[in-house]
Each structure stands twice: as C-alpha cells, then as structure tokens.
CSV table of C-alpha atoms and ligand atoms in Angstrom, one decimal:
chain,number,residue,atom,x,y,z
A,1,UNK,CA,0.0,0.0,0.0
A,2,UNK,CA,1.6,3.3,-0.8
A,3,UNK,CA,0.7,6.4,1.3
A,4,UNK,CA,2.9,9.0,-0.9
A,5,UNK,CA,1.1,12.0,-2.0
A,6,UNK,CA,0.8,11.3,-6.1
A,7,UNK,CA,1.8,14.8,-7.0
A,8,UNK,CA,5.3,15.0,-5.2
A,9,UNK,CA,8.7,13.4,-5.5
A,10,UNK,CA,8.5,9.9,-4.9
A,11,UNK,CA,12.1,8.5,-5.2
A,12,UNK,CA,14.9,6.7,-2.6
A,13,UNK,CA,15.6,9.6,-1.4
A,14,UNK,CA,12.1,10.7,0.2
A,15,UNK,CA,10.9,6.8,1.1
A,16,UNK,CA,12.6,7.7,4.6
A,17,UNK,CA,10.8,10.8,5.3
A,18,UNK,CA,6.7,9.8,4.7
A,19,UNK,CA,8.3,6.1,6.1
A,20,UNK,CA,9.2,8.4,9.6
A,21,UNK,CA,6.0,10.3,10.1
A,22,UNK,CA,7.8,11.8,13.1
A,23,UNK,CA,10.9,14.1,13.9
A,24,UNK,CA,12.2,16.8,16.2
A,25,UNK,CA,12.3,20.7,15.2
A,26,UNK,CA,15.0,21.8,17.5
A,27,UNK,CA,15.0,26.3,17.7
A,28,UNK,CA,17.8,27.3,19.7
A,29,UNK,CA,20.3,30.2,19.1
A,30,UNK,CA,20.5,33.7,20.8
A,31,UNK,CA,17.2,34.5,21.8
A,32,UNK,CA,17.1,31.3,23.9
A,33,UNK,CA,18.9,33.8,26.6
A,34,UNK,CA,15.9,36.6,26.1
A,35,UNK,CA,13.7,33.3,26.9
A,36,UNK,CA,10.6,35.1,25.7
A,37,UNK,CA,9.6,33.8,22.4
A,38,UNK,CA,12.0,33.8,19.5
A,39,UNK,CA,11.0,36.7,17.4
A,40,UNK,CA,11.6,38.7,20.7
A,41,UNK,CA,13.8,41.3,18.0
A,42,UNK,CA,11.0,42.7,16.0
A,43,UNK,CA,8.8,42.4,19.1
A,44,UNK,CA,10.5,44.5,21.2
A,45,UNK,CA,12.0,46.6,17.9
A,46,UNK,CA,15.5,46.1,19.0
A,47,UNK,CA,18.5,47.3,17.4
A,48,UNK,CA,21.2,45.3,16.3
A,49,UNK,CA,23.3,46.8,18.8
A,50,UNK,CA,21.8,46.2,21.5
A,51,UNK,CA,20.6,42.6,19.9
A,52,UNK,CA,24.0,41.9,19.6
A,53,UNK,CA,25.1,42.0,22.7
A,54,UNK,CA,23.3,38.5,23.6
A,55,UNK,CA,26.1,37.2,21.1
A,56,UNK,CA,28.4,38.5,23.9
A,57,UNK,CA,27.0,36.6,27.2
A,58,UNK,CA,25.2,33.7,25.1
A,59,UNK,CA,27.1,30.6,26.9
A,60,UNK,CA,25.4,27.1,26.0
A,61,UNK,CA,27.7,25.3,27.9
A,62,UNK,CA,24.7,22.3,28.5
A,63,UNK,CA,24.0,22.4,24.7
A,64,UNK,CA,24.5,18.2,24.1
A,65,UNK,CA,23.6,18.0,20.4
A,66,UNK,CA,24.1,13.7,21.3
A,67,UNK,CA,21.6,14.1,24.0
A,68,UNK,CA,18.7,15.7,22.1
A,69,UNK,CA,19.9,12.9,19.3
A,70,UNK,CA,19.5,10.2,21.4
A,71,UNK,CA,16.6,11.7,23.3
A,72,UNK,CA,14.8,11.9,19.5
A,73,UNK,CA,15.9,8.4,18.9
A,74,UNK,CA,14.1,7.0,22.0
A,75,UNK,CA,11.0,8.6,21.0
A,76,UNK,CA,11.1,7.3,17.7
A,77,UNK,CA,11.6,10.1,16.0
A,78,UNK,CA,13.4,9.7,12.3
A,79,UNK,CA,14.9,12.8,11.4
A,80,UNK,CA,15.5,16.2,13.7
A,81,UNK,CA,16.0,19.4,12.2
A,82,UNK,CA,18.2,22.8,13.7
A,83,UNK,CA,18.1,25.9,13.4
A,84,UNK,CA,21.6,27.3,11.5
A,85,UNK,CA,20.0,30.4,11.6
A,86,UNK,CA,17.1,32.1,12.7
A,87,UNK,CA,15.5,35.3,11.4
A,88,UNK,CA,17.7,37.5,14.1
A,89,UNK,CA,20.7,36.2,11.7
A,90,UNK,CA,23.0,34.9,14.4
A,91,UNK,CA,24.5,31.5,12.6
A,92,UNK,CA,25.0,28.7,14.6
A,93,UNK,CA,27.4,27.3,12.5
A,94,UNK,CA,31.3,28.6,11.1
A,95,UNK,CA,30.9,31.1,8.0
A,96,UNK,CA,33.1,32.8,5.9
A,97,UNK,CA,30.8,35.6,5.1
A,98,UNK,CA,30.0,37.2,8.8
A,99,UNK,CA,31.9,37.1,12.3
A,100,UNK,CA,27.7,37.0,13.5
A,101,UNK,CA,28.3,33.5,14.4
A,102,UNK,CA,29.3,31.1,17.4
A,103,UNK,CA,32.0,30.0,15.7
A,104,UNK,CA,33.5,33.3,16.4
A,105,UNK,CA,31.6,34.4,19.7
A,106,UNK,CA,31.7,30.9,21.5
A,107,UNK,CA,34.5,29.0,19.7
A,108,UNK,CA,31.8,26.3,18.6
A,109,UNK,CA,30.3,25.2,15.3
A,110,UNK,CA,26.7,23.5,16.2
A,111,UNK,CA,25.9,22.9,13.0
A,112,UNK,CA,29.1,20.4,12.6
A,113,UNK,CA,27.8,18.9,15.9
A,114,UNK,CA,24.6,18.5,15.4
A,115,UNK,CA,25.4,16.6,12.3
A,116,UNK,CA,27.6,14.3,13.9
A,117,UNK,CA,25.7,13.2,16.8
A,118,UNK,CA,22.5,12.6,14.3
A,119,UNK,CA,24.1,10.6,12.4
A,120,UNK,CA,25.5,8.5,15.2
A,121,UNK,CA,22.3,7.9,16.2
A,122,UNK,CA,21.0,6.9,12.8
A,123,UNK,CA,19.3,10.1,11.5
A,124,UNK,CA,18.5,11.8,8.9
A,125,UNK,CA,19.8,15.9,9.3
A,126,UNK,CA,17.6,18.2,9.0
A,127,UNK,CA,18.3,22.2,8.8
A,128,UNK,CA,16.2,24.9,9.2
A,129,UNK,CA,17.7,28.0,7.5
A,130,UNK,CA,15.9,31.2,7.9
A,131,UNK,CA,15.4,33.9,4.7
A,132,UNK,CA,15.0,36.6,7.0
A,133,UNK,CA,17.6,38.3,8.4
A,134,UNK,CA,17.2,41.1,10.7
A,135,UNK,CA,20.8,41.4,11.7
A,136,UNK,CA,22.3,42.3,7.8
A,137,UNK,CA,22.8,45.6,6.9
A,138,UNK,CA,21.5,45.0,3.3
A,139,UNK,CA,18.5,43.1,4.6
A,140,UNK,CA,15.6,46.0,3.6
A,141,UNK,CA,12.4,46.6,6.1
A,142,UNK,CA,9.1,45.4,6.1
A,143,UNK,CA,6.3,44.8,7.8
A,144,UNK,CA,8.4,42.3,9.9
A,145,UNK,CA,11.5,44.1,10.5
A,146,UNK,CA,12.3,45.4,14.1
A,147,UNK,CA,12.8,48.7,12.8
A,148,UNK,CA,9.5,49.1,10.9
A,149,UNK,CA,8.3,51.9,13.1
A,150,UNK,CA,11.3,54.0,13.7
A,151,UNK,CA,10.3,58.1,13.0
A,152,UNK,CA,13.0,57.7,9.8
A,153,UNK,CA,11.7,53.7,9.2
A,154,UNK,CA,11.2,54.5,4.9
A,155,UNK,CA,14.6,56.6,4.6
A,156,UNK,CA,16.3,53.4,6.0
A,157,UNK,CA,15.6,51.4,2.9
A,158,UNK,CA,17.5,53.7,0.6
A,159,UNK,CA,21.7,52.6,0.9
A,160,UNK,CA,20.5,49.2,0.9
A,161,UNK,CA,21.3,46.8,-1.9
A,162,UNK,CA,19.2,43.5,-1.3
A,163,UNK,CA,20.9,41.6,-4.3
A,164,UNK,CA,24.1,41.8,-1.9
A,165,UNK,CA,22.0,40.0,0.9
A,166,UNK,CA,21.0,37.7,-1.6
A,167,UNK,CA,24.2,36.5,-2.6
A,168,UNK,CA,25.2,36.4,0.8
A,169,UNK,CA,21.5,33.9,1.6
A,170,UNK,CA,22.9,32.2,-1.2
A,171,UNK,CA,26.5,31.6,-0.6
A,172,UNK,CA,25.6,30.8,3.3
A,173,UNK,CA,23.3,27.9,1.7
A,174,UNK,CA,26.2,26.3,0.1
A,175,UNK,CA,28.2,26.6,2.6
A,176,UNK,CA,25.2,24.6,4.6
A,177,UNK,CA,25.3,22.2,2.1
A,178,UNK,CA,29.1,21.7,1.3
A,179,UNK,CA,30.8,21.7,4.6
A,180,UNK,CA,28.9,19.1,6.4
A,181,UNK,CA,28.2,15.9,4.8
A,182,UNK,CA,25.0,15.0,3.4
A,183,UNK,CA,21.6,16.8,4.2
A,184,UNK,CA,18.3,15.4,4.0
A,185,UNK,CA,16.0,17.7,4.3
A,186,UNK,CA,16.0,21.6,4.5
A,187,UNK,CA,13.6,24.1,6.1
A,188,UNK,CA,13.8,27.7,4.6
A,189,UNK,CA,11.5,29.9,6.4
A,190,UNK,CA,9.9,31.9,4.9
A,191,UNK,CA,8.1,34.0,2.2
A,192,UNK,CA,5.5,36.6,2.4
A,193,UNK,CA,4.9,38.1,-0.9
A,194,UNK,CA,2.4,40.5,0.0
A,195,UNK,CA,2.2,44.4,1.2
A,196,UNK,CA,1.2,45.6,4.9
A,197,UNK,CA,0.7,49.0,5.6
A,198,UNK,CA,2.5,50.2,2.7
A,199,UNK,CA,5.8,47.9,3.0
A,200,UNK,CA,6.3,45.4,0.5
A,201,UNK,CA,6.9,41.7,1.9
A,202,UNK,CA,9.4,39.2,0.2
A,203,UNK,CA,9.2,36.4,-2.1
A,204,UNK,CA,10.4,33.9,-4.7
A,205,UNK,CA,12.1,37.1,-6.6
A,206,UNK,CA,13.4,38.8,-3.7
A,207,UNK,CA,15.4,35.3,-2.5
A,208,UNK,CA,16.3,34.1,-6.1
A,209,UNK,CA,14.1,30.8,-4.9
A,210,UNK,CA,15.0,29.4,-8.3
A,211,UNK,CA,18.4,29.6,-8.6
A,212,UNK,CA,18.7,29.1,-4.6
A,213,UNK,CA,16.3,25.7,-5.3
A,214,UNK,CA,18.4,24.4,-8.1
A,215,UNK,CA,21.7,25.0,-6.0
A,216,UNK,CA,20.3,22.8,-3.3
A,217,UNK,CA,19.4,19.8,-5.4
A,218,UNK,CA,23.1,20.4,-7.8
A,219,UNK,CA,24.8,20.6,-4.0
A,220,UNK,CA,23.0,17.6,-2.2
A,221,UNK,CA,20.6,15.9,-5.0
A,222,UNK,CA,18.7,13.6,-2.7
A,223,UNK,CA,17.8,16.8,-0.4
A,224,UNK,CA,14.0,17.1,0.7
A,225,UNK,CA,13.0,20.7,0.3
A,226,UNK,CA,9.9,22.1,2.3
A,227,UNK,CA,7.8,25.1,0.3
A,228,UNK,CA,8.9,27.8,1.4
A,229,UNK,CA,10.7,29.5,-0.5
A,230,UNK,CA,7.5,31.1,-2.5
A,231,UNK,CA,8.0,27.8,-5.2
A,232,UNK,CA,6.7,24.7,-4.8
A,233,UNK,CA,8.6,22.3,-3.1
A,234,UNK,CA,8.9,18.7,-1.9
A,235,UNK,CA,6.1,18.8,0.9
A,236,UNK,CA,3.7,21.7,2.2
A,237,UNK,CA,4.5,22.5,6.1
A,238,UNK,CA,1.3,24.3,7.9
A,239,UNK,CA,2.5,25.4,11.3
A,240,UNK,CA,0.6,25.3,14.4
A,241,UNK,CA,-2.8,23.7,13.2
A,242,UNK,CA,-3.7,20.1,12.1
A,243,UNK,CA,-5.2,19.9,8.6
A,244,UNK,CA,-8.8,18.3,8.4
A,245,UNK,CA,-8.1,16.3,5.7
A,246,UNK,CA,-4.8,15.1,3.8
A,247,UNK,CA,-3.5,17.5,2.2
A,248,UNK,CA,-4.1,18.6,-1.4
A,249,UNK,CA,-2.6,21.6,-3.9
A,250,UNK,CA,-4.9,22.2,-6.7
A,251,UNK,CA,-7.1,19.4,-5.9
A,252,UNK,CA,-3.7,16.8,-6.0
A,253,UNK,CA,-2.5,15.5,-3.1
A,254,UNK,CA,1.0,16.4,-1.5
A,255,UNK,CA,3.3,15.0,1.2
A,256,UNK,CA,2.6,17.4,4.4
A,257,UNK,CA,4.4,17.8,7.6
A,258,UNK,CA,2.8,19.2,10.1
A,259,UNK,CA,5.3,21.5,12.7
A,260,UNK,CA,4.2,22.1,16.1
A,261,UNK,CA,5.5,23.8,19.3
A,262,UNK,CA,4.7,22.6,22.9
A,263,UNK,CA,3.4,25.8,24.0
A,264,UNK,CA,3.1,28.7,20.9
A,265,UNK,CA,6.9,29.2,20.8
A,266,UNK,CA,9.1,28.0,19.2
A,267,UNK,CA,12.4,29.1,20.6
A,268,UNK,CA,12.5,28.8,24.6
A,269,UNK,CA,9.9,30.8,26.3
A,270,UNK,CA,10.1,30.5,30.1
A,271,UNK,CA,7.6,31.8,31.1
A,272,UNK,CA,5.2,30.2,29.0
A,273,UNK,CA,3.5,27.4,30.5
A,274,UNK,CA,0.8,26.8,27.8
A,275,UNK,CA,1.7,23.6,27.0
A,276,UNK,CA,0.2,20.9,25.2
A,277,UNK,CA,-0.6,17.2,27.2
A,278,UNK,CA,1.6,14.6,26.3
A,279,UNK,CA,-1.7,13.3,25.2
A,280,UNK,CA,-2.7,16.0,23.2
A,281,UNK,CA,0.6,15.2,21.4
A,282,UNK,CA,0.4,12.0,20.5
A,283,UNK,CA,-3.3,12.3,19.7
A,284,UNK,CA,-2.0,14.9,17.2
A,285,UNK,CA,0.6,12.3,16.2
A,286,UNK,CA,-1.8,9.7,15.4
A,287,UNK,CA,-4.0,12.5,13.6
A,288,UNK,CA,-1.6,13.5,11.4
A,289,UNK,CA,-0.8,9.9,10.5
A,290,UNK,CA,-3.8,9.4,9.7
A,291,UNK,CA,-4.2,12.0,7.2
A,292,UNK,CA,-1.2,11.2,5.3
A,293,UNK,CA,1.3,13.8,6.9
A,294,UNK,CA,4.7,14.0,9.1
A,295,UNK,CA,4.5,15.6,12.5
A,296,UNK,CA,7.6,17.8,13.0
A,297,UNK,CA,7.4,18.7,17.0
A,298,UNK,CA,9.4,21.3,18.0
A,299,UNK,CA,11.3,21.6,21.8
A,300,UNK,CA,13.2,24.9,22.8
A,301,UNK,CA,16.5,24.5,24.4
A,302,UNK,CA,17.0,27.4,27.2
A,303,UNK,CA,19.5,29.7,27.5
A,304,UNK,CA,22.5,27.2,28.2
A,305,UNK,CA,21.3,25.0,25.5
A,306,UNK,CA,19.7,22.4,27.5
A,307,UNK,CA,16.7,20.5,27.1
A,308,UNK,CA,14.2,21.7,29.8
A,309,UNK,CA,12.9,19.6,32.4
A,310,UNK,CA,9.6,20.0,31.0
A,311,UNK,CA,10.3,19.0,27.3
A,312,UNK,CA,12.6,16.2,28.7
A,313,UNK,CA,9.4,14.7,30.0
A,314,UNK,CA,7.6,15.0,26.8
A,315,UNK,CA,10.1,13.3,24.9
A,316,UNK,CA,10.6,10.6,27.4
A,317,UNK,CA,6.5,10.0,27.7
A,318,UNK,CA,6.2,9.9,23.9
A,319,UNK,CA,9.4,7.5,23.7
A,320,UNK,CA,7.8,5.1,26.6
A,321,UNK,CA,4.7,5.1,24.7
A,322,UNK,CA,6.6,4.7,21.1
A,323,UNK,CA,8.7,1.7,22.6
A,324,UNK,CA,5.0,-0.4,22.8
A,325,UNK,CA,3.1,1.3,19.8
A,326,UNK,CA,5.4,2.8,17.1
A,327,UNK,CA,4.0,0.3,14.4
A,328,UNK,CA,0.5,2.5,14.5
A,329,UNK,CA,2.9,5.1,13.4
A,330,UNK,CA,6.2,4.6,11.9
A,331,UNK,CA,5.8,3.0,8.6
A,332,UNK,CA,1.6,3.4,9.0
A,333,UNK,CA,-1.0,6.3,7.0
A,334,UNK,CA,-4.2,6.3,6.2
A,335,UNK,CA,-6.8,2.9,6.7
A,336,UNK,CA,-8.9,4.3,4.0
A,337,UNK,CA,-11.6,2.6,5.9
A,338,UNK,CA,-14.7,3.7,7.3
A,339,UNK,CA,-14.1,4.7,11.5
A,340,UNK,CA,-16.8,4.8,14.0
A,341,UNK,CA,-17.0,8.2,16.1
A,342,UNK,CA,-13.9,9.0,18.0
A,343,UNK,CA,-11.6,6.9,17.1
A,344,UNK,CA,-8.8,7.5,14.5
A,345,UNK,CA,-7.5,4.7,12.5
A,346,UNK,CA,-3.9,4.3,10.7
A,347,UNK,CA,-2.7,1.4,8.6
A,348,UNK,CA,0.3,-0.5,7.5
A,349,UNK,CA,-0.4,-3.0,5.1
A,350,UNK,CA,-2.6,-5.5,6.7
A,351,UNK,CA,-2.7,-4.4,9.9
A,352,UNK,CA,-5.3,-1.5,10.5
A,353,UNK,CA,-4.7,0.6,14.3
A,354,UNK,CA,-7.6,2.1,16.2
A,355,UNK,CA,-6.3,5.0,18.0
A,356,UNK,CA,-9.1,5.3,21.0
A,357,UNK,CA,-9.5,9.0,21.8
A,358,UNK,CA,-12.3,8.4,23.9
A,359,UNK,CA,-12.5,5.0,25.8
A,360,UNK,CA,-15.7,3.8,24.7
A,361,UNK,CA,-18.7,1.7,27.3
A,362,UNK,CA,-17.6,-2.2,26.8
A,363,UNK,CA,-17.8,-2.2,23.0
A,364,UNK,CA,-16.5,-0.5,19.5
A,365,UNK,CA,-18.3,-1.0,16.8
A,366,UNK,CA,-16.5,-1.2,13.8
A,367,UNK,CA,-18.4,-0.4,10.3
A,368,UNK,CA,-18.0,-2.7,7.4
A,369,UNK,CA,-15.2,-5.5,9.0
A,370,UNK,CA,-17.3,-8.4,9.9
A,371,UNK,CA,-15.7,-11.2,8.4
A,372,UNK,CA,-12.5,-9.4,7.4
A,373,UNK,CA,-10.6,-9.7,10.1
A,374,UNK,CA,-8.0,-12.4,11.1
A,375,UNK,CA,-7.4,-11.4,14.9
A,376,UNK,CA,-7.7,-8.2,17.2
A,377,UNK,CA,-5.1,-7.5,20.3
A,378,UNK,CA,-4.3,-4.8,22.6
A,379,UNK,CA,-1.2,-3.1,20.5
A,380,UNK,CA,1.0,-2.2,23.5
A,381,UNK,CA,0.3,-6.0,25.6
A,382,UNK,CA,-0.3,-8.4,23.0
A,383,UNK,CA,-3.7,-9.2,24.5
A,384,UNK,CA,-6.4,-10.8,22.8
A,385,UNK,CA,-9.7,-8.8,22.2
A,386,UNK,CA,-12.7,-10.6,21.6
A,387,UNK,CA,-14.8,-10.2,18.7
A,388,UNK,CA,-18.8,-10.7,17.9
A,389,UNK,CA,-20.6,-10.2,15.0
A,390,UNK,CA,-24.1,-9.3,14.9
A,391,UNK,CA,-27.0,-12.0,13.4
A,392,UNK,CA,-30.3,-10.6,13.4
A,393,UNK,CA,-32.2,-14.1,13.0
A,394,UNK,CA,-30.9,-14.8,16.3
A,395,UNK,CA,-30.5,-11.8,18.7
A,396,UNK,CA,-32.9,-9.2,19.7
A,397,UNK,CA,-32.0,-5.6,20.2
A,398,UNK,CA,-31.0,-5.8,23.6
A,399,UNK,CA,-28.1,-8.0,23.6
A,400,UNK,CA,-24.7,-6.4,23.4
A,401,UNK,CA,-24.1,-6.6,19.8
A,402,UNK,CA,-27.9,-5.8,18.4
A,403,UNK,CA,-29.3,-3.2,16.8
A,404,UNK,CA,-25.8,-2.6,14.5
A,405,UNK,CA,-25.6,-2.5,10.8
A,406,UNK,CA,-25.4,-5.6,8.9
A,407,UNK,CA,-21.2,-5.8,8.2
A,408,UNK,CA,-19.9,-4.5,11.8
A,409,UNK,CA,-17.5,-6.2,13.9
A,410,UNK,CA,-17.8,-5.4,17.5
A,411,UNK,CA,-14.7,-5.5,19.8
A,412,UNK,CA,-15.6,-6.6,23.4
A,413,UNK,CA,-13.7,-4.3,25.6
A,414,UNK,CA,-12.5,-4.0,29.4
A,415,UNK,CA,-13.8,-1.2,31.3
A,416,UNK,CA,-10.3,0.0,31.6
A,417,UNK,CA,-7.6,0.1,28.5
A,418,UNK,CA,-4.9,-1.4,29.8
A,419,UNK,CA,-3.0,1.4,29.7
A,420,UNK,CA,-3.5,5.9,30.8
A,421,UNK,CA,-1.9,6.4,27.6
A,422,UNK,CA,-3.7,6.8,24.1
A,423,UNK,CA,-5.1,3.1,24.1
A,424,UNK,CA,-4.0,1.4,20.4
A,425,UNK,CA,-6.2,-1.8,18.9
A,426,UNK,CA,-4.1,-4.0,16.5
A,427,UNK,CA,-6.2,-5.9,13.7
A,428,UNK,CA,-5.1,-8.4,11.3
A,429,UNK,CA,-6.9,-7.9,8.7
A,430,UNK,CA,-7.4,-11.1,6.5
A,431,UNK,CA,-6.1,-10.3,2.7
A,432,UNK,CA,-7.0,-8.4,0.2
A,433,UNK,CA,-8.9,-5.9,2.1
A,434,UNK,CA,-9.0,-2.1,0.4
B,1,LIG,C1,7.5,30.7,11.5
B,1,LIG,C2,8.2,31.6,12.4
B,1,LIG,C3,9.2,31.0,13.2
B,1,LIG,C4,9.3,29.5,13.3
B,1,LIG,C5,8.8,28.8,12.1
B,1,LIG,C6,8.6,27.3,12.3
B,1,LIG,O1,7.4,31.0,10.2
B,1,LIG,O2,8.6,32.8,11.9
B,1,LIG,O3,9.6,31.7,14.3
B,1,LIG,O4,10.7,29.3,13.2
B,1,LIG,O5,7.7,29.3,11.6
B,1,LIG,O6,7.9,26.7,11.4
C-alpha cells in the first residue's frame, strides 16, 4: 500500500521521510537567553546593537547535540531538524561571510555537531535556515522588521542593496550544504509576498528561490525541500494547526508535515506554561498519521542549550509510549476505511490501528469488517480482544451486539484500556482488504 502523495517526488531519497511520520524541530540560538519567544527582535524593535550584545554573554555550555539525538531516537523520532540560523541572523554554525556566528563568539560550530551526533544515532539531518535576516545591513524593512516603526523607518531602505544580501543567503546555503556531509532535508523559512501597511513583503524574486532551489538539489541531489521559499517544493509544512483532511494543492495530493510547538513558541519561552498534554501530542501524532502527513514537533533548548525539564518529560512520555506502539505510526497512514465516532485509524499493510481517543462503554463497533478480520489485540500488551458479530435471526436488540448495521464487527472491551496512555487496537486484517 503506498501512502505517498501522487503529485510530489516519490524517489529513494524521500521513502525515509513519509516512512518516519515523526521528527524533532529543534530552535535554539540567541534569543534562547531573552527566553521570551523567538521573534523577541522585532517584538521588542531592538536594534542590532543592542541585539548583539546577547552574542556576547550567550554561553550554551549544557547544549548536548548527542543528548537531544539520542533523546529523538528514543521517541522514535526519524529525522531532527536545527536551526543554523534564525530570522535574528546569528548563525549557529562557522561562515566565511559574517563574524555574527558562534563559531567566532563561543569558539563552537553546532551545526558540525549537530550533524555528527545525528548521524551516530542513525538520523537523517535536517536544517532549518531562515530567509530573513534582521541582523544584515543590506537586509531591507518590512512589515516584519524590528525597525519598521522608527520616526526615519522608509529613509532606512534607501543605501541598501538587497541583491548583496541575496548573494550572501545564497552563498551561506552552500556553505550549509558543502561543509557538512550530506543533508536530508532543508527548512527555509519563509516568504510573504504581499504588502502591509505600505511595506512590501518578500518572495520567490526577492530570494532568487529558483536559482537558490536548483543550487540545493546540484549541492546535495537527494535533499528534501519544504515550500517555502514562495516555489513549490517537496512537501507543504502548515504550522501550528492540524489539517482536516490530507492535504491537497490544486485538488492533487502532497506529502505534508505538520510543525508544532509545545506551547506557541518556538524558541525557549520561560515563562510560558501553555503547554500541550503529552496526550494531546500523541493524539495529534496519530491524527496527522492518519491524514497522510509527518508531525515535525518542535522543543526549545533554554539559555545554556539544555533540554528543559519540562520538554525532557515530553520526549521521554512519547518515547515510553513509542517503545509499545510505534508500528500505529512509523511505517503506518491512512486505513482508507470507514471509522466509527472518536476513534482515529492508521494502517500498515494488513494491519489497521484504532487510535481510541475516547475509551468507549464495553464495546466499539467497527463499520464494514465483519468477516474481514484475522485477529484483534491490545497493540502495547499483545492481549487478545474478543470479537462478535451481529446475526439478526438470532439476537434481539437488547443484547450487546444488536441493533448494529449488517457488516460490523464489534470488539468486546474491558472497562479500563490497559494502559493511561492513548489506548492502540491492533487488527489483522485477513487479505486483500481495500
Ligand atoms: C515561522 C516563524 C518561526 C518559526 C517557524 C517554524 O514562520 O517565523 O519563528 O521558526 O515558523 O515553522
């Protein structure tokens, strides 16, 4: 069975990612010291110089890229993706074309680690380079930039030269994707081609997407590129919702990833305690899978680059509930079968999961599979779930089973799943079942 979206690149080198329907989105970089959300720049419509000076006291001395790869391992996460740079346009890794990096300011290239430690852990690498860039003289404003609202804000724009900051995008890009092995999978972020009270946003012109594009895929030609850059790219990535359906482009399916935060921010955020359940998560997981799509869930390292005690926990819940269920997910997409009410269902060849959301009153009746199913078990214990199928000649409405549609299966349940977290339901479907 495939799951891969007809309209996008189905080759060797993207059978990992729609095969890993999970990875880690990793923002970390100077305004992990501010700790209050990581566009705090334009928020706060700071200067560079005084922006800058977090490059002086920024000290991640806790920043373990082989923890947070191991951690992502354990929760059976395929791929994890870094920030090299974020829209503040402090680099996170060594370039020849700006000292605003912590190669120079902290003697470290993450970038190099972070590679390394993925890999060791069996990986794919995944970067996230911003387009924006509010730290580059040449960058122009807009209705993003932290000095939109300064008395002389239009004047500003007039030594600039944005072709120079596109060369420099450009030639920070290969370096990206020269100096460091091979990349899977590249975030830009982002375009927005459009005008705001009179300032003109940026797009596939403004970055030289084409030519940017078309250097990636010459550099690193197995490279999965999201669709950012204002030109259509390997997969769609909406942000901070769940789709309601899989996704489509012009009526055509396309291979999605979903990127969420724990709390609304992406970079650490400490004062923020809006987070999401670790059942919320996985429910979103199983969702996405669902639908087709890749769940890219994002953690915030603080100010000394470690993984917070709170995040810690997430990963380690999600991992202890990957290490008994990942087969619902990893490998699995849509069942392209009927579900009842509040349950969602994944597949993987022959085996359909029932995702539980709400633990149903001693039976689930399942539309359409009497007679097309093998066995039924608790996914995380192995356990045997009983099965009856509904004959009208002999029972009245009042037994258990009665009063379903001809062509359901009903699962005899416990009152309890035998597990708090998201209860899973494994059935082997007999062959040949669409
Ligand atoms: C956005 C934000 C950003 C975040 C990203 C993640 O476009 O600008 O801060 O890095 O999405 O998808």
């Amino acid at each position: 069975m495939s799951n891969l979206p007809a309209a996008t690149r189905d080759d060797t080198s993207t059978r990992w990612f729609d095969h890993s329907r999970l990875g880690l989105f990793v923002h970390f970089g100077l305004y992990s010291v501010a700790a209050r959300h990581e566009w705090v720049m334009t928020r706060e419509r700071r200067t560079v110089a005084d922006y800058e000076r977090y490059a002086e006291v920024f000290d991640p001395d806790l920043f373990d890229a082989r923890d947070i790869a191991r951690r992502a391992k354990r929760a059976g996460m395929g791929y994890a993706v870094l920030t090299t740079k974020h829209h503040d346009g402090f680099c996170l890794f060594d370039s020849a074309h700006t000292t605003y990096t912590s190669m120079v300011h902290q003697g470290r290239d993450f970038v190099a680690e972070w590679c390394r430690a993925l890999r060791a852990e069996g990986l794919k690498v995944g970067l996230y380079h911003s387009l924006l860039d509010w730290h580059h003289e040449d960058f122009t404003l807009d209705f993003h930039h932290p000095r939109r609202d300064d008395p002389d804000a239009r004047s500003q724009n007039e030594g600039k030269d944005f072709s120079r900051y596109r060369t420099y995008l450009h030639n920070q890009v290969r370096e990206l994707l020269t100096n460091y092995g091979t990349i899977d999978y590249l975030f830009f972020d982002f375009s927005y081609p459009w005008t705001v009270d009179g300032w003109t946003g940026k797009g596939k012109d403004d970055w030289g997407s084409i030519e940017l594009e078309a250097m990636c895929r010459s550099l690193q030609p197995g490279i999965i590129i999201n669709d950012r850059l204002d030109i259509p790219g390997d997969l769609v990535t909406p942000e901070q919702y769940q789709p309601c359906a899989p996704m489509e482009v012009g009526g055509v399916p396309v291979r999605w990833e979903a990127c969420q935060t724990l709390n609304g921010s992406w970079g650490y955020d400490r004062d923020n305690t809006d987070f999401k359940s670790v059942d919320l998560v996985l429910r979103m997981l199983v969702d996405t899978v669902s639908k087709g799509g890749n769940l890219l869930l994002n953690i915030g390292p603080d100010g000394r680059g470690a993984v917070t005690a709170h995040d810690g926990r997430v990963l380690d819940e999600i991992a202890e509930w990957m290490r008994l269920n990942s087969t619902s997910v990893i490998g699995a997409g849509p069942a392209n079968l009927r579900a009842p009410d509040g349950v969602v269902y994944t597949r993987a060849g022959n085996r359909l999961y029932i995702h539980v959301m709400a633990w149903p009153f001693g039976h689930l009746h399942l539309p359409d599979l009497a007679g097309k199913v093998r066995f039924v078990r608790f996914l995380a214990d192995g356990s045997e779930i009983r099965t009856e199928v509904h004959d009208p000649d002999k029972e009245a409405l009042t037994t258990e089973v009665g009063g379903q549609p001809a062509g359901t299966l009903t699962l005899v349940l416990p009152t309890r799943p035998p597990s708090p977290m998201l209860p899973v339901i494994e059935v082997l479907l007999e062959d040949g079942i669409d």
